[in-house]
Coordinates of C-alpha atoms in Angstrom, one line a residue:
Chain A
M1 CA 88.7 65.2 101.4
R2 CA 88.1 63.5 104.7
N3 CA 88.4 60.1 102.8
N4 CA 92.0 60.3 101.3
I5 CA 94.2 60.9 104.5
Y6 CA 96.8 58.3 105.3
T7 CA 99.4 58.4 108.3
A8 CA 102.9 56.4 108.3
L9 CA 104.8 55.7 111.2
V10 CA 108.4 55.7 110.4
H11 CA 111.4 53.4 111.8
Y12 CA 113.7 54.6 109.0
P13 CA 115.4 57.0 108.0
V14 CA 115.4 58.8 111.6
Y15 CA 118.0 60.1 114.0
N16 CA 119.3 58.4 117.2
R17 CA 120.3 60.7 120.2
N18 CA 123.8 61.1 118.4
N19 CA 122.4 62.3 115.3
D20 CA 123.2 59.3 113.4
T21 CA 120.3 57.7 110.8
V22 CA 119.1 54.5 112.1
A23 CA 116.2 52.2 112.2
T24 CA 114.4 51.9 115.1
S25 CA 112.4 48.8 116.3
V26 CA 108.9 48.4 115.8
T27 CA 106.9 48.1 118.9
N28 CA 103.6 46.3 119.7
F29 CA 102.2 49.3 121.3
D30 CA 103.0 51.4 118.4
I31 CA 100.9 49.1 116.2
H32 CA 98.1 48.4 118.2
D33 CA 97.5 52.3 119.7
I34 CA 97.8 53.9 116.6
S35 CA 95.8 51.5 114.8
R36 CA 93.1 52.1 116.8
T37 CA 93.5 55.8 116.8
C38 CA 93.8 55.9 113.1
R39 CA 90.6 53.8 112.8
T40 CA 88.8 56.2 115.0
Y41 CA 89.5 59.2 112.9
D42 CA 89.0 57.4 109.7
I43 CA 92.4 57.2 108.4
K44 CA 92.4 55.2 105.1
K45 CA 95.6 53.7 105.6
Y46 CA 98.3 53.4 108.5
F47 CA 101.7 52.5 107.1
I48 CA 104.3 51.1 109.4
I49 CA 107.5 51.6 107.6
T50 CA 110.6 49.8 108.2
P51 CA 113.2 48.1 105.9
V52 CA 114.5 45.6 108.2
D53 CA 113.5 42.1 107.4
A54 CA 112.9 40.9 110.8
Q55 CA 111.0 43.6 112.2
Q56 CA 108.6 43.1 108.8
E57 CA 108.2 39.8 109.7
L58 CA 107.6 40.7 113.4
T59 CA 105.0 43.3 112.4
K60 CA 103.2 41.2 109.8
R61 CA 103.1 38.4 112.5
I62 CA 100.7 41.0 114.7
I63 CA 98.8 42.2 112.0
D64 CA 98.1 38.8 110.4
Y65 CA 97.0 37.5 114.1
W66 CA 94.3 40.3 114.3
I67 CA 93.3 40.2 110.5
E68 CA 93.4 36.5 110.0
G69 CA 94.0 34.6 113.1
D70 CA 92.7 33.9 116.6
G71 CA 92.4 37.7 117.2
I72 CA 89.2 38.0 115.3
E73 CA 87.3 35.8 117.6
F74 CA 88.8 37.0 120.7
N75 CA 88.3 40.8 119.9
K76 CA 86.2 42.2 116.9
N77 CA 87.1 45.9 117.6
R78 CA 90.9 45.1 117.5
N79 CA 90.1 43.1 114.3
E80 CA 88.3 46.4 112.8
A81 CA 91.2 48.6 114.0
F82 CA 93.8 46.5 112.2
E83 CA 91.7 46.3 108.8
N84 CA 93.7 49.6 107.5
T85 CA 97.1 48.8 108.9
V86 CA 99.9 48.1 106.2
L87 CA 103.5 47.3 106.2
E88 CA 105.5 49.3 104.0
T89 CA 109.4 49.0 103.2
S90 CA 110.1 52.8 102.9
V91 CA 108.4 56.3 103.0
Q92 CA 108.9 56.2 98.9
S93 CA 107.0 52.8 98.4
A94 CA 104.1 54.1 100.7
V95 CA 104.0 57.3 98.6
E96 CA 103.8 54.9 95.5
A97 CA 101.0 52.6 97.1
I98 CA 99.1 56.0 97.6
Y99 CA 99.9 57.0 93.8
K100 CA 98.7 53.8 92.9
N101 CA 95.5 54.1 94.8
E102 CA 94.3 57.8 94.4
G103 CA 95.9 58.5 91.1
K104 CA 97.7 61.6 92.5
M105 CA 100.8 61.9 94.8
P106 CA 100.1 62.6 98.2
R107 CA 101.0 66.0 100.0
I108 CA 103.5 65.0 102.7
I109 CA 102.8 66.2 106.1
T110 CA 105.3 66.2 109.1
T111 CA 105.7 67.9 112.7
S112 CA 108.8 69.7 114.0
A113 CA 109.7 71.9 117.1
K114 CA 110.8 74.5 114.7
I115 CA 109.6 77.2 112.7
F116 CA 109.8 77.0 108.8
E117 CA 108.6 79.0 105.9
N118 CA 106.0 76.3 105.2
T119 CA 104.8 75.8 109.0
V120 CA 101.0 75.7 109.3
S121 CA 98.6 75.7 112.3
Y122 CA 96.3 72.9 113.0
E123 CA 93.3 75.0 112.3
D124 CA 94.5 76.1 108.9
L125 CA 95.9 72.3 108.0
G126 CA 92.4 70.8 109.2
K127 CA 90.3 73.1 107.1
E128 CA 92.5 72.5 104.0
I129 CA 92.6 68.7 104.2
T130 CA 89.0 68.2 104.8
T131 CA 88.4 70.3 101.8
D132 CA 91.3 69.5 99.2
E133 CA 91.0 66.7 96.6
N134 CA 94.6 66.0 97.0
P135 CA 95.5 62.9 99.1
Y136 CA 97.5 63.6 102.3
L137 CA 100.1 61.5 104.1
I138 CA 101.0 62.6 107.6
L139 CA 104.3 61.2 108.8
F140 CA 105.5 60.3 112.2
G141 CA 109.0 59.9 113.1
T142 CA 110.3 57.5 115.8
G143 CA 113.6 57.7 117.6
W144 CA 114.9 61.1 117.7
G145 CA 112.9 62.1 114.5
L146 CA 112.6 62.3 110.9
T147 CA 116.0 62.7 109.0
E148 CA 116.2 66.1 107.1
E149 CA 116.1 64.1 103.9
I150 CA 112.6 63.0 104.9
M151 CA 111.6 66.6 106.2
N152 CA 112.4 68.2 102.8
M153 CA 109.7 66.3 101.3
S154 CA 107.1 68.2 103.5
Y155 CA 104.7 70.0 101.6
K156 CA 103.6 71.6 105.0
I157 CA 105.1 71.3 108.5
L158 CA 102.8 71.4 111.7
E159 CA 103.3 73.4 114.5
P160 CA 104.6 71.8 118.0
I161 CA 102.1 70.4 120.2
R162 CA 102.4 72.5 123.5
G163 CA 100.4 72.1 126.4
K164 CA 101.5 75.6 127.8
T165 CA 104.6 73.9 129.3
K166 CA 108.3 74.0 128.9
Y167 CA 108.0 69.8 129.0
N168 CA 107.2 68.5 125.8
H169 CA 108.2 65.0 125.5
L170 CA 105.0 63.1 124.3
S171 CA 105.3 59.4 123.3
V172 CA 104.8 59.2 119.5
R173 CA 101.3 57.3 120.3
S174 CA 100.2 60.4 122.2
A175 CA 101.4 62.9 119.6
V176 CA 99.3 60.9 116.9
S177 CA 96.5 60.8 118.8
I178 CA 96.5 64.7 119.6
I179 CA 97.4 65.6 116.0
L180 CA 94.6 63.7 114.3
D181 CA 92.1 65.0 116.9
R182 CA 93.2 68.6 116.3
L183 CA 93.1 68.2 112.5
L184 CA 89.8 66.0 112.1
G185 CA 88.1 65.5 115.6
E186 CA 84.7 66.7 116.1
K187 CA 84.8 69.9 118.0
Chain B
M1 CA 92.7 77.0 138.1
R2 CA 95.2 75.4 136.1
N3 CA 97.5 74.6 138.8
N4 CA 95.2 72.1 140.6
I5 CA 94.2 69.3 138.2
Y6 CA 94.7 65.9 139.0
T7 CA 94.4 62.8 137.0
A8 CA 94.1 59.2 138.1
L9 CA 94.1 56.0 136.1
V10 CA 91.8 53.3 137.7
H11 CA 92.8 49.5 137.9
Y12 CA 90.1 48.9 140.4
P13 CA 87.1 49.0 140.5
V14 CA 86.3 48.5 136.9
Y15 CA 84.3 46.0 134.9
N16 CA 85.4 43.3 132.6
R17 CA 84.0 42.2 129.6
N18 CA 81.3 40.0 131.4
N19 CA 80.4 43.1 133.6
D20 CA 82.1 41.8 136.7
T21 CA 83.9 44.2 138.8
V22 CA 87.7 43.4 138.6
A23 CA 91.1 44.7 139.3
T24 CA 93.0 45.2 136.0
S25 CA 96.9 44.9 135.8
V26 CA 99.1 47.9 135.7
T27 CA 100.8 48.2 132.3
N28 CA 104.3 49.8 131.9
F29 CA 103.0 51.8 128.7
D30 CA 100.2 53.3 131.0
I31 CA 102.7 54.6 133.5
H32 CA 105.1 55.8 130.7
D33 CA 103.0 57.3 128.4
I34 CA 100.5 59.0 130.7
S35 CA 103.1 60.4 132.7
R36 CA 104.5 62.1 129.9
T37 CA 101.3 63.4 128.8
C38 CA 100.3 64.5 132.1
R39 CA 103.6 66.5 132.5
T40 CA 103.2 68.1 129.1
Y41 CA 99.9 69.5 130.4
D42 CA 101.0 70.4 133.9
I43 CA 98.8 68.1 135.5
K44 CA 99.7 68.4 139.6
K45 CA 99.6 64.8 140.3
Y46 CA 98.8 61.4 138.2
F47 CA 97.6 58.7 140.4
I48 CA 98.0 55.4 139.7
I49 CA 95.3 53.4 141.6
T50 CA 95.6 49.8 142.5
P51 CA 94.7 47.9 145.5
V52 CA 96.8 44.8 144.8
D53 CA 100.0 44.3 146.5
A54 CA 102.0 42.9 143.5
Q55 CA 100.7 45.4 141.1
Q56 CA 101.9 48.3 143.6
E57 CA 105.3 46.8 144.0
L58 CA 105.7 46.5 139.7
T59 CA 104.5 50.2 139.8
K60 CA 106.7 51.4 142.4
R61 CA 109.8 49.9 140.9
I62 CA 109.2 51.4 137.6
I63 CA 108.6 54.9 139.3
D64 CA 111.5 54.7 141.5
Y65 CA 114.0 53.6 138.7
W66 CA 112.9 57.0 136.9
I67 CA 113.1 59.1 140.3
E68 CA 115.8 57.7 142.3
G69 CA 117.5 54.8 140.1
D70 CA 119.6 54.8 136.8
G71 CA 117.0 56.2 135.0
I72 CA 118.0 59.5 135.8
E73 CA 121.0 59.3 133.9
F74 CA 119.9 57.5 131.1
N75 CA 117.0 60.0 130.2
K76 CA 116.4 63.2 132.1
N77 CA 113.1 63.9 130.3
R78 CA 111.6 60.6 131.6
N79 CA 112.8 61.3 134.9
E80 CA 111.0 64.8 134.8
A81 CA 107.7 62.9 133.4
F82 CA 107.7 61.0 136.7
E83 CA 108.1 63.6 139.0
N84 CA 104.3 63.9 139.4
T85 CA 103.6 60.3 139.3
V86 CA 101.9 58.7 142.6
L87 CA 100.9 55.4 143.4
E88 CA 97.5 55.0 145.3
T89 CA 95.4 52.3 146.7
S90 CA 91.7 53.4 146.0
V91 CA 89.9 56.4 144.4
Q92 CA 89.1 57.5 148.1
S93 CA 92.5 57.9 149.1
A94 CA 93.7 60.0 146.0
V95 CA 90.6 61.9 146.9
E96 CA 91.9 62.0 150.6
A97 CA 95.5 63.2 149.1
I98 CA 94.4 65.7 147.3
Y99 CA 92.0 67.1 150.0
K100 CA 95.0 67.1 152.3
N101 CA 96.8 69.1 149.8
E102 CA 94.4 71.7 148.7
G103 CA 92.0 71.9 151.6
K104 CA 89.2 71.3 149.2
M105 CA 87.6 68.2 148.2
P106 CA 88.3 67.8 144.4
R107 CA 85.4 67.8 141.5
I108 CA 85.3 64.3 140.1
I109 CA 85.3 64.2 136.3
T110 CA 84.7 61.1 134.2
T111 CA 83.8 60.2 130.6
S112 CA 81.1 58.0 129.2
A113 CA 79.8 56.9 125.9
K114 CA 76.2 57.6 127.2
I115 CA 74.7 61.2 127.8
F116 CA 73.6 62.2 131.3
E117 CA 72.0 65.1 133.1
N118 CA 75.5 66.3 134.2
T119 CA 77.1 65.6 130.6
V120 CA 79.5 68.6 129.9
S121 CA 81.3 69.5 126.5
Y122 CA 84.9 69.6 126.5
E123 CA 84.9 73.4 125.8
D124 CA 82.8 74.1 128.4
L125 CA 84.6 72.0 131.0
G126 CA 87.9 73.4 129.6
K127 CA 86.7 77.1 130.4
E128 CA 85.5 76.2 133.9
I129 CA 88.5 74.2 135.2
T130 CA 91.1 77.1 134.1
T131 CA 88.9 79.3 135.9
D132 CA 87.0 77.7 139.2
E133 CA 89.4 77.6 142.1
N134 CA 88.3 74.0 143.1
P135 CA 90.6 71.3 142.4
Y136 CA 89.5 68.7 140.0
L137 CA 90.5 65.0 139.3
I138 CA 89.5 63.6 136.3
L139 CA 89.3 59.8 136.4
F140 CA 90.3 57.3 133.5
G141 CA 89.0 53.9 133.8
T142 CA 91.0 50.5 132.4
G143 CA 89.4 47.4 131.2
W144 CA 85.6 47.9 130.2
G145 CA 85.4 51.0 132.4
L146 CA 84.6 52.5 135.5
T147 CA 81.9 50.8 137.7
E148 CA 78.6 52.6 138.4
E149 CA 79.7 53.1 141.9
I150 CA 82.4 55.3 140.8
M151 CA 80.7 57.0 138.1
N152 CA 78.1 58.1 140.7
M153 CA 80.9 60.0 142.1
S154 CA 81.2 62.4 138.9
Y155 CA 80.7 66.1 139.2
K156 CA 80.5 66.2 135.7
I157 CA 80.8 63.5 132.7
L158 CA 82.7 64.5 129.6
E159 CA 81.2 63.4 126.2
P160 CA 82.6 60.8 124.3
I161 CA 85.5 61.6 122.2
R162 CA 83.9 60.5 118.8
G163 CA 80.1 60.7 118.8
K164 CA 79.6 60.3 115.1
T165 CA 81.9 57.6 113.7
K166 CA 81.1 53.9 114.2
Y167 CA 84.5 52.9 115.5
N168 CA 85.3 54.5 118.9
H169 CA 87.8 52.1 120.8
L170 CA 90.7 54.0 121.5
S171 CA 93.4 53.0 124.0
V172 CA 93.3 54.7 127.3
R173 CA 96.7 56.2 126.7
S174 CA 95.2 57.9 123.4
A175 CA 92.0 59.1 125.2
V176 CA 94.2 60.7 128.0
S177 CA 96.1 62.7 125.4
I178 CA 93.2 64.0 123.5
I179 CA 91.0 64.8 126.4
L180 CA 93.8 66.7 128.3
D181 CA 94.6 68.5 124.8
R182 CA 91.0 69.4 124.6
L183 CA 90.8 70.7 128.0
L184 CA 94.1 72.3 128.7
G185 CA 96.2 72.2 125.0
E186 CA 97.2 75.4 123.3
K187 CA 94.8 75.8 120.6

């Protein structure tokens, strides 16, 4: 159903360029841009996932500014964008929050440059998630991508985004925008 | 043709929230994210348009870092992303640069939340620009959008990205990503 689709931006566990598992930093633009995109495509909750205390505090301060603070007066649209943005400490705690809310475990969707047995096209998954009654959680990785441990939780894996070129290094903000538009946009 | 499509991010002339014509500031993320998106979708040149000296200097410093400076060593992908990013002082000078390069004036495309006589769907324009031999220049506004003077230069105007939802306040970085994917992406 269109009304139980969730997204998460995962800052841990992800790989760095040396294939070590690390926690990346939350960036202000990831919070803002992706909140606005998720709101535009009617995402139920956008989880920002980080286990790091200092990062949680920073993220909470930004969200609170727009939800409870001076941001409301300054920019009503931005306040609305943040209404469904939520801090979580782990992928597992986001899954539990969805289960608590929906009474069902979410089906986890990821993206990869590689092809797997459960790779799915945007068209097929778009049809499925708008008709199926299960909640869906679309995970986006930061750094050099989601770890194998998280990838193994995938119900289905989306094809890589391609613009017909060899160059394929979109920002995560751009990738989220394109993926939600392909799955949920008006065509 | 797919090989003569240009984009520009316009910092002047645009409206502010009071409908005054202003020059907005160039932001680092607009340079980075949109360069990466344009490279992914084979945009011939991505023009960053600002007439303000200090803004031009800042923009030039960022581009040069990745094209000629330490950025090359640090991140080859980012260096490639900036190869086609160019500073221009006005929409007119960007148009002239295209004319000089192509021997033809570009057809100017804009987007609007309103419907005009020359409003076009993504599907129709996507077909047109990939078969037509004329160069195209897709203009993106910052602030509260392109001024009427610039809008009047439009050959065609794209439909709003989301006509049916109440919330429609994407960042320009997200809007560029979605628009280029709809026009030029593999489906």
